[in-house]
Coordinates of C-alpha atoms in Angstrom, one line a residue:
X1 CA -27.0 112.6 83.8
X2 CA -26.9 115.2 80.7
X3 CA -30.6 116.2 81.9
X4 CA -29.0 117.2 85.5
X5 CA -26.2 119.0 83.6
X6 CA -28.6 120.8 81.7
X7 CA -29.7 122.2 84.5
X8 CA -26.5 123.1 85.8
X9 CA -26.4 125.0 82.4
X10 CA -29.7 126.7 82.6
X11 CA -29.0 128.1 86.4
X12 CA -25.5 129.2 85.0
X13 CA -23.3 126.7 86.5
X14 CA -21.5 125.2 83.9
X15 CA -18.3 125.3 85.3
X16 CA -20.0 122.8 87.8
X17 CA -21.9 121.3 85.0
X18 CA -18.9 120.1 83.2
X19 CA -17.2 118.7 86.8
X20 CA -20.0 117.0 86.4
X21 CA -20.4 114.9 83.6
X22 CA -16.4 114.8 83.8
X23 CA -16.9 112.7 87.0
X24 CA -19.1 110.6 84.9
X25 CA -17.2 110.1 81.9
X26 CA -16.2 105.9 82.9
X27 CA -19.8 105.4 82.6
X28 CA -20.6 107.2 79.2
X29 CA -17.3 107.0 77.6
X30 CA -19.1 105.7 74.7
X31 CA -22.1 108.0 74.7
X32 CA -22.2 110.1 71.8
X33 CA -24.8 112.5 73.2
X34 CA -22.8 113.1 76.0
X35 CA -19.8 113.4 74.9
X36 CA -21.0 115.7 72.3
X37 CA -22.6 117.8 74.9
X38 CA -19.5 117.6 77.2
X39 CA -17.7 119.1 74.2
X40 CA -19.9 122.0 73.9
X41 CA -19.5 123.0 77.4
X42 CA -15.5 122.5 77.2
X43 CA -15.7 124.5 73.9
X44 CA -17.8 127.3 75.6
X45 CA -15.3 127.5 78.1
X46 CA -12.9 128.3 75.2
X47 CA -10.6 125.4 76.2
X48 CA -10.3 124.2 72.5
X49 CA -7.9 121.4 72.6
X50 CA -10.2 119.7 75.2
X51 CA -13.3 119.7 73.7
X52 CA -11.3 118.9 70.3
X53 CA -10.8 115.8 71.7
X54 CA -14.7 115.1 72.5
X55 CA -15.9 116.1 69.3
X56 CA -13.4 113.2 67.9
X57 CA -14.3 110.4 70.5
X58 CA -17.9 110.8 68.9
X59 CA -16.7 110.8 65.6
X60 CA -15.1 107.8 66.6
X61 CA -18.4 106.3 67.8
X62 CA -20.0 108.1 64.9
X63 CA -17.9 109.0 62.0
X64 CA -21.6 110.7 60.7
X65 CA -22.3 113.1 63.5
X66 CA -22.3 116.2 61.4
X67 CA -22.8 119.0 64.6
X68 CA -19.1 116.9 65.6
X69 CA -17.8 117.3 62.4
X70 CA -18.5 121.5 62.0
X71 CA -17.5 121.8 65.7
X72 CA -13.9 119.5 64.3
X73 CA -13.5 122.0 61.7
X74 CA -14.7 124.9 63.5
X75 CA -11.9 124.8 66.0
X76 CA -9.3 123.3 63.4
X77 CA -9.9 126.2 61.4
X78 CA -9.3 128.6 64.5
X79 CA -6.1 126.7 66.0
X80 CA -4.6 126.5 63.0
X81 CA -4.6 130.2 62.6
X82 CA -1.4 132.9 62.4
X83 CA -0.5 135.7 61.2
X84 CA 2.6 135.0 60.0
X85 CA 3.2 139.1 59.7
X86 CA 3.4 139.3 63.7
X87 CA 5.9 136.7 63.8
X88 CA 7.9 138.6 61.2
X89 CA 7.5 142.3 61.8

């Protein structure tokens, strides 16, 4: 299934790609390569929150996955930022 996604990928369909393995998630719910990989795509995308939450269902398979972890903090560390000048001007 990730093979046929990476294809998607490669023809520049990921949009598709990601309906993809999304359709398949029952199946691989507790795949950490594909949910790592489903993250990536989400987090491409730029829909943060989402893909958030794959990088943590693999930590939760596999609290050791470091590419999980620096994708965790990665988009902690841009979520969590303000500039609290703009909100007081």
């Amino acid at each position: 299934m990730i093979e046929e996604a990476k294809k998607m990928v490669e023809a520049g369909k990921r949009q598709e790609a990601i309906l993809f393995l999304e359709g398949g998630i029952k199946e691989n719910e507790n795949n950490e390569e594909y949910l790592l990989y489903l993250g990536e795509l989400i987090y491409a995308e730029g829909r943060m929150t989402e893909a958030l939450n794959k990088f943590n269902a693999v930590l939760r398979l596999n609290p050791d996955n470091h590419k999980a972890t620096n994708y965790k903090t990665m988009i902690n560390g841009i979520l969590g930022y303000f500039c609290k000048d703009l909100l007081n001007p």
